[in-house]
Short mmCIF file of C-alpha atoms in Angstrom, two decimals:
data_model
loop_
_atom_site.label_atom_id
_atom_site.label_comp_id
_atom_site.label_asym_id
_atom_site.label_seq_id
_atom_site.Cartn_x
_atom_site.Cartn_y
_atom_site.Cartn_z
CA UNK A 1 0.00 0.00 0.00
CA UNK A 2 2.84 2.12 0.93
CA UNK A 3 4.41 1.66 -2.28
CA UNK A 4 1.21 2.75 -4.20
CA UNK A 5 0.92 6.19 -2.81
CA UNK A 6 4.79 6.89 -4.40
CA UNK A 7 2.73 6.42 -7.91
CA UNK A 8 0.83 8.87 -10.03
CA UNK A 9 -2.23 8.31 -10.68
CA UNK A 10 -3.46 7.75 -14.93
CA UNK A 11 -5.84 10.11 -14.73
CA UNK A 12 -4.12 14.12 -14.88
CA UNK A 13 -1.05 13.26 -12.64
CA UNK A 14 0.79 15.72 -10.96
CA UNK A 15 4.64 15.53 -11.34
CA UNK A 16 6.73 17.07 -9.11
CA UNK A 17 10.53 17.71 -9.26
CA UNK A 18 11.87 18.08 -13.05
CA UNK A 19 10.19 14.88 -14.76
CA UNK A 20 11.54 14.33 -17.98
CA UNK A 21 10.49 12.87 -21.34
CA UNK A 22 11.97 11.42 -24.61
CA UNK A 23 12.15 14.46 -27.53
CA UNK A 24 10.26 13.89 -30.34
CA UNK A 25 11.25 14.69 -33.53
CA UNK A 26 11.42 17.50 -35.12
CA UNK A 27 8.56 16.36 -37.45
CA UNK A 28 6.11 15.12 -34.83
CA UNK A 29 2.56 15.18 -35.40
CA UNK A 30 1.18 12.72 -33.31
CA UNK A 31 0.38 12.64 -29.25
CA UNK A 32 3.91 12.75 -28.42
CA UNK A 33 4.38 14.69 -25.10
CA UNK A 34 6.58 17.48 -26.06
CA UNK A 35 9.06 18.43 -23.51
CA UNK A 36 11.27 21.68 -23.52
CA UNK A 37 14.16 20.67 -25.37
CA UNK A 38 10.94 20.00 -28.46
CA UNK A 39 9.40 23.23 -27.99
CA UNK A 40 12.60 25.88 -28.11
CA UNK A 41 13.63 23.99 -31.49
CA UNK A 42 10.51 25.04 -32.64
CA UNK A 43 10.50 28.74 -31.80
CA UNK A 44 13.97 28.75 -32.85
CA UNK A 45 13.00 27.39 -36.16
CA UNK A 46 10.30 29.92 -36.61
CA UNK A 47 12.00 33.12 -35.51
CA UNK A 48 15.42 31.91 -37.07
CA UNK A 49 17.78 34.86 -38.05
CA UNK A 50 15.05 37.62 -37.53
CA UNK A 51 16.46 40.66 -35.31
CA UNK A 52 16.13 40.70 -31.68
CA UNK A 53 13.51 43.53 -32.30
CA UNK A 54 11.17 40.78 -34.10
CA UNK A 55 11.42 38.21 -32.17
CA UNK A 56 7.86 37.99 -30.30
CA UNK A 57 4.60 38.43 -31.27
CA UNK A 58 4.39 41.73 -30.04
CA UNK A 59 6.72 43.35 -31.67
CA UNK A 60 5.64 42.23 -34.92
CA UNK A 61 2.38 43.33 -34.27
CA UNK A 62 4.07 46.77 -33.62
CA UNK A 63 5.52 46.66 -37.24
CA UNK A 64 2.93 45.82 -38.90
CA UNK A 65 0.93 48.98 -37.68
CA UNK A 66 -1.68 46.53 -35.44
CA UNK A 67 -3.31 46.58 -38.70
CA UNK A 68 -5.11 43.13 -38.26
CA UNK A 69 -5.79 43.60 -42.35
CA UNK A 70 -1.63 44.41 -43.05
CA UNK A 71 -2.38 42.02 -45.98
CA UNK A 72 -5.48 43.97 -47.76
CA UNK A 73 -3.99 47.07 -47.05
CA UNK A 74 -0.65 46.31 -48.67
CA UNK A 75 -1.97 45.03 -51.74
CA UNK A 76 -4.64 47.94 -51.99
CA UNK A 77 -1.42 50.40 -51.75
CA UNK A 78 0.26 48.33 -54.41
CA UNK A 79 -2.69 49.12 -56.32
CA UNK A 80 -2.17 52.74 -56.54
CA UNK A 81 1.04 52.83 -57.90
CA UNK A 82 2.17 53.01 -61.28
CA UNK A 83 2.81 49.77 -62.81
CA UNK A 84 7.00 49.78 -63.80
CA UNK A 85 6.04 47.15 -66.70
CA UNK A 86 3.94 49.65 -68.20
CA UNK A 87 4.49 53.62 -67.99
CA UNK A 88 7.33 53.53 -66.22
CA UNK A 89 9.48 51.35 -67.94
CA UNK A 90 8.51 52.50 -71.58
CA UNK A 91 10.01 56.12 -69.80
CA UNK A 92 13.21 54.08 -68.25
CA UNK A 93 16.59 54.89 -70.91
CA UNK A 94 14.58 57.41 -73.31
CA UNK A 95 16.62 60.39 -74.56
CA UNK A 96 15.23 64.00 -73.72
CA UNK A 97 13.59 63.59 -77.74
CA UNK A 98 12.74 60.34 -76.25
CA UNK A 99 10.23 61.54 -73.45
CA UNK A 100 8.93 64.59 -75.31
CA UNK A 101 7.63 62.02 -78.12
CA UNK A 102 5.83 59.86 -75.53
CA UNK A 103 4.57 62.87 -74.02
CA UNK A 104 2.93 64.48 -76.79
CA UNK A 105 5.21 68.09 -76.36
CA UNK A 106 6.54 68.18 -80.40
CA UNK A 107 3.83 69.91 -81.48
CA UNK A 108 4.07 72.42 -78.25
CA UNK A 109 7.35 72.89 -78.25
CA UNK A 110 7.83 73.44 -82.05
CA UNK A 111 5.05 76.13 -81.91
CA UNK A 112 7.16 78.00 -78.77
CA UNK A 113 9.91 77.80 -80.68
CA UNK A 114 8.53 80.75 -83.01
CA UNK A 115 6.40 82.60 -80.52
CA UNK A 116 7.81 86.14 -79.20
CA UNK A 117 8.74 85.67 -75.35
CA UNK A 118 6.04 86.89 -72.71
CA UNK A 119 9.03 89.09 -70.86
CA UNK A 120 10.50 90.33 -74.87
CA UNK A 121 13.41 90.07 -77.02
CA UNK A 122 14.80 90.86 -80.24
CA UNK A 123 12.44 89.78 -83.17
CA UNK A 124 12.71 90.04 -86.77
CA UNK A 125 10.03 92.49 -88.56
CA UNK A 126 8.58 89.73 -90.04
CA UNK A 127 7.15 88.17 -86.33
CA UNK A 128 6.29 91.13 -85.42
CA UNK A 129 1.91 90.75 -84.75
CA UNK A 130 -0.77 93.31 -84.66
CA UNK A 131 -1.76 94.76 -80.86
CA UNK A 132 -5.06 95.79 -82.96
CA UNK A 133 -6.75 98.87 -82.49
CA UNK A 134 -4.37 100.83 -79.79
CA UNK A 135 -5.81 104.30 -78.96
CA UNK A 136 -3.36 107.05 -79.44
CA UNK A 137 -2.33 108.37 -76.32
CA UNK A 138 -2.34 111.97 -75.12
CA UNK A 139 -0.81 114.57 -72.72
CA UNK A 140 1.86 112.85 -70.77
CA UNK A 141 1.18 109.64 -71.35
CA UNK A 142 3.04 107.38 -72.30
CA UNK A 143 3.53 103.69 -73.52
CA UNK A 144 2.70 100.99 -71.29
CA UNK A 145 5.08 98.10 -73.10
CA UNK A 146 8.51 98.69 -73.38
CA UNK A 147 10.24 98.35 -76.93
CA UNK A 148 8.32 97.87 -80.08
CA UNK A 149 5.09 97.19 -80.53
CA UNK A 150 2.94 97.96 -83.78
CA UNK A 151 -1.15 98.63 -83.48
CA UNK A 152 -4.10 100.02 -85.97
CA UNK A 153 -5.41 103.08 -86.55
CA UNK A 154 -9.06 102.94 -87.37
CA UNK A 155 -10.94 106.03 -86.40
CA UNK A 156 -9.26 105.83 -82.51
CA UNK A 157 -7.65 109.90 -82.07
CA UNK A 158 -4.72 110.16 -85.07
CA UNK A 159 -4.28 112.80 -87.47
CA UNK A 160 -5.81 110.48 -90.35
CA UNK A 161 -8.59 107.95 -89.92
CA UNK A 162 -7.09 104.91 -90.81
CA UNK A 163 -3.38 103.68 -90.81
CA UNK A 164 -1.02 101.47 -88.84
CA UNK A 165 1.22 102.71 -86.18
CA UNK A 166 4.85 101.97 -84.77
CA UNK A 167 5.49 103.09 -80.96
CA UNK A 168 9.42 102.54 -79.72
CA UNK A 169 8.77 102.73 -75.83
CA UNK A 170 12.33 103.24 -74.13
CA UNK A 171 13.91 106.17 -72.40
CA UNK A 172 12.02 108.26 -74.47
CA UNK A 173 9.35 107.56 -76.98
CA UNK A 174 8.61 107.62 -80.50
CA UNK A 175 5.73 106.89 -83.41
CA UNK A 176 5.60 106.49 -86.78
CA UNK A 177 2.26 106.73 -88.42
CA UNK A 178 1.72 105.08 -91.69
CA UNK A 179 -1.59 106.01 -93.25
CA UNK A 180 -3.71 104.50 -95.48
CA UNK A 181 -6.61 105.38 -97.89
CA UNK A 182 -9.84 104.20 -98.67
CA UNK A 183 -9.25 104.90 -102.33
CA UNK A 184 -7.47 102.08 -104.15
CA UNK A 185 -4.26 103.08 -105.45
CA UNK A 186 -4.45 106.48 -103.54
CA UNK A 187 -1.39 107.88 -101.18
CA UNK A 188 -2.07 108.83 -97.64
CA UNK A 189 -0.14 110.45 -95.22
CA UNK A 190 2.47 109.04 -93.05
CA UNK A 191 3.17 111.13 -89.23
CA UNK A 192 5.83 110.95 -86.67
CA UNK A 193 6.12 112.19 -83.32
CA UNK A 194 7.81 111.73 -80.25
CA UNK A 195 8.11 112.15 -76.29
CA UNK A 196 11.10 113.00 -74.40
CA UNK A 197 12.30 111.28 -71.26
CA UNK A 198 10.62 112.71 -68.42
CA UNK A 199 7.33 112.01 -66.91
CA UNK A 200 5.93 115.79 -66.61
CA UNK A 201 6.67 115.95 -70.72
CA UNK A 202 4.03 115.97 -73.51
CA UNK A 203 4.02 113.98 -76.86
CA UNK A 204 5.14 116.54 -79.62
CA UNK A 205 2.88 117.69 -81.91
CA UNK A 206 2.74 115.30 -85.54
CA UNK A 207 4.65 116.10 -87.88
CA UNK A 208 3.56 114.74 -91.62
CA UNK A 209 6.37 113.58 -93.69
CA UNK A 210 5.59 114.85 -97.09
CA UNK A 211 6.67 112.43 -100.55
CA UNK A 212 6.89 113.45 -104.09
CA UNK A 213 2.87 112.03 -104.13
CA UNK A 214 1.82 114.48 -101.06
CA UNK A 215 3.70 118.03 -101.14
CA UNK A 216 3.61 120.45 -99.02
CA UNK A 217 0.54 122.41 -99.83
CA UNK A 218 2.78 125.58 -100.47
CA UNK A 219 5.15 123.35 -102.82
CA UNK A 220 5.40 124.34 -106.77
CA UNK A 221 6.32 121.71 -109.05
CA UNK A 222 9.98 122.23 -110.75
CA UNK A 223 9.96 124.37 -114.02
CA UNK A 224 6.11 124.94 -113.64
CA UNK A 225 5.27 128.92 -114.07
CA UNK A 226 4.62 130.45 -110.49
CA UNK A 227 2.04 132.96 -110.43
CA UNK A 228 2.59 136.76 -109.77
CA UNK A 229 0.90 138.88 -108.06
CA UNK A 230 1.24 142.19 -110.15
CA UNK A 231 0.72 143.56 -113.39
CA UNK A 232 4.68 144.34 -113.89
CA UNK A 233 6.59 141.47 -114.84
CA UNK A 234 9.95 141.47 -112.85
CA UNK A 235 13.15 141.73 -114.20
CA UNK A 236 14.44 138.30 -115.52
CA UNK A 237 11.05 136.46 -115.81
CA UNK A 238 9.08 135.68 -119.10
CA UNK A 239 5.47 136.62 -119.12
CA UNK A 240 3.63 133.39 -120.44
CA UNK A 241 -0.05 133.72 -121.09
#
C-alpha cells in the first residue's frame, strides 16, 4: 500500500521535481508529449535569423501597424502605384527627344519655338503681330510696353482715320504713323512724333512727312510757271499767257 501512494495516478497526474520525457522529432505530429528541449527547437525554427527587435509576437504586431488587415492594405497600396512594366518602364533609358515624343510636347514645343517671349526680345520684322486697335495716347502719357510694338489706326484719335502705327517705348518715346486710304491706289499720309524722357513731358505735336505724291501744300512743281501777283513782270522772268 505504501508503495502505491509513491505512484501517479493515470488520470491528470501531478509531477513534481523536473520529470523528464523522450524528444520527439522534429517532425512530430502525433500525441507525443513534447518536452522543452521540443518546444525551443521550434520557436527557434520559426524566428530563425530575424532581429532581436522581431522576435515575439508583439513586436511584430508593432511593425505591422496593429493593422489586423496588413495584408489587404498592402496590396490595396500596391494598387495605386504606377505599374514599372507599363508607364514607367517605356520612360526608363529614353533620350530627352525620347520623353517629349511619348509625351505628346513636339507639337508644343515646335510652336514655342517661333512665338515672341512673354518678358520680350529681339524679333525680326517679319514676327512682329498686330496689338489691334491701340488708342493714341495723349498729354503725358506714355507707352505701357517697353520696346516695339505695332497697333491700328481705325478712327481711334490720329491725325488720319485709318493707318497702322509703330510706338518705340524706351527712355524716351517715339511713333511712326503710316496712313492709309480708302481709295485704291491712292497715297495717304504718313506722321511721326515723339516724347522725351521725363514724366511731366508731352508727346510733340505730328509732324507729316511729305513724298513726291503728297507736297507740301505751299510746294510748286519744278519748271512749272509760279504765279505773280502784279501787273509788272519782274526783271528776268518771261510773261507766259
Amino acid at each position: 500500500m505504501d508503495e502505491v501512494q509513491t505512484k501517479a495516478p493515470l488520470d491528470s497526474p501531478v509531477f513534481t521535481g523536473t520529470p523528464t520525457t523522450p524528444t520527439p522529432p522534429d517532425d512530430a505530429k502525433g500525441l507525443q508529449t513534447a518536452n522543452a528541449e521540443f518546444v525551443r527547437k521550434l520557436i527557434a525554427a520559426l524566428v530563425g535569423s530575424v532581429p532581436e527587435s522581431l522576435d515575439t509576437l508583439q513586436e511584430l504586431a508593432d511593425a505591422l501597424g496593429n493593422d489586423p488587415n496588413f495584408a489587404t492594405t498592402i496590396t490595396n497600396m500596391i494598387a495605386g502605384k504606377q505599374p514599372l512594366d507599363d508607364t514607367l518602364t517605356a520612360l526608363s533609358g529614353k533620350s530627352i527627344e525620347g520623353l517629349i515624343e511619348y509625351v505628346g510636347l513636339r507639337s508644343t514645343i515646335d510652336k514655342a519655338a517661333g512665338a515672341l517671349p512673354a518678358g520680350g526680345t529681339a524679333v525680326a520684322a517679319n514676327r512682329l503681330a498686330s496689338r489691334g486697335a491701340l488708342p493714341a495716347l495723349t498729354g503725358t502719357t506714355r507707352g505701357s510696353d517697353g520696346g516695339l510694338i505695332m497697333g491700328e489706326v481705325y478712327n481711334n484719335g490720329y491725325p488720319t482715320q485709318y493707318g497702322n502705327i509703330l510706338r518705340l517705348t524706351g527712355t524716351g518715346d517715339g511713333e511712326i504713323l503710316i496712313g492709309w486710304s480708302r481709295t485704291n491706289g491712292a497715297p495717304a499720309p504718313a506722321y511721326i512724333r515723339s516724347h522725351r524722357d521725363t514724366a511731366d513731358a508731352e508727346w510733340s505735336e505730328w509732324a507729316m512727312l511729305y513724298t513726291t505724291l503728297n507736297p507740301p501744300p505751299d510746294s510748286h512743281p519744278v519748271g512749272a510757271a509760279i504765279a505773280w501777283p502784279s501787273d509788272a513782270t519782274p526783271a528776268g522772268y518771261a510773261l507766259m499767257q
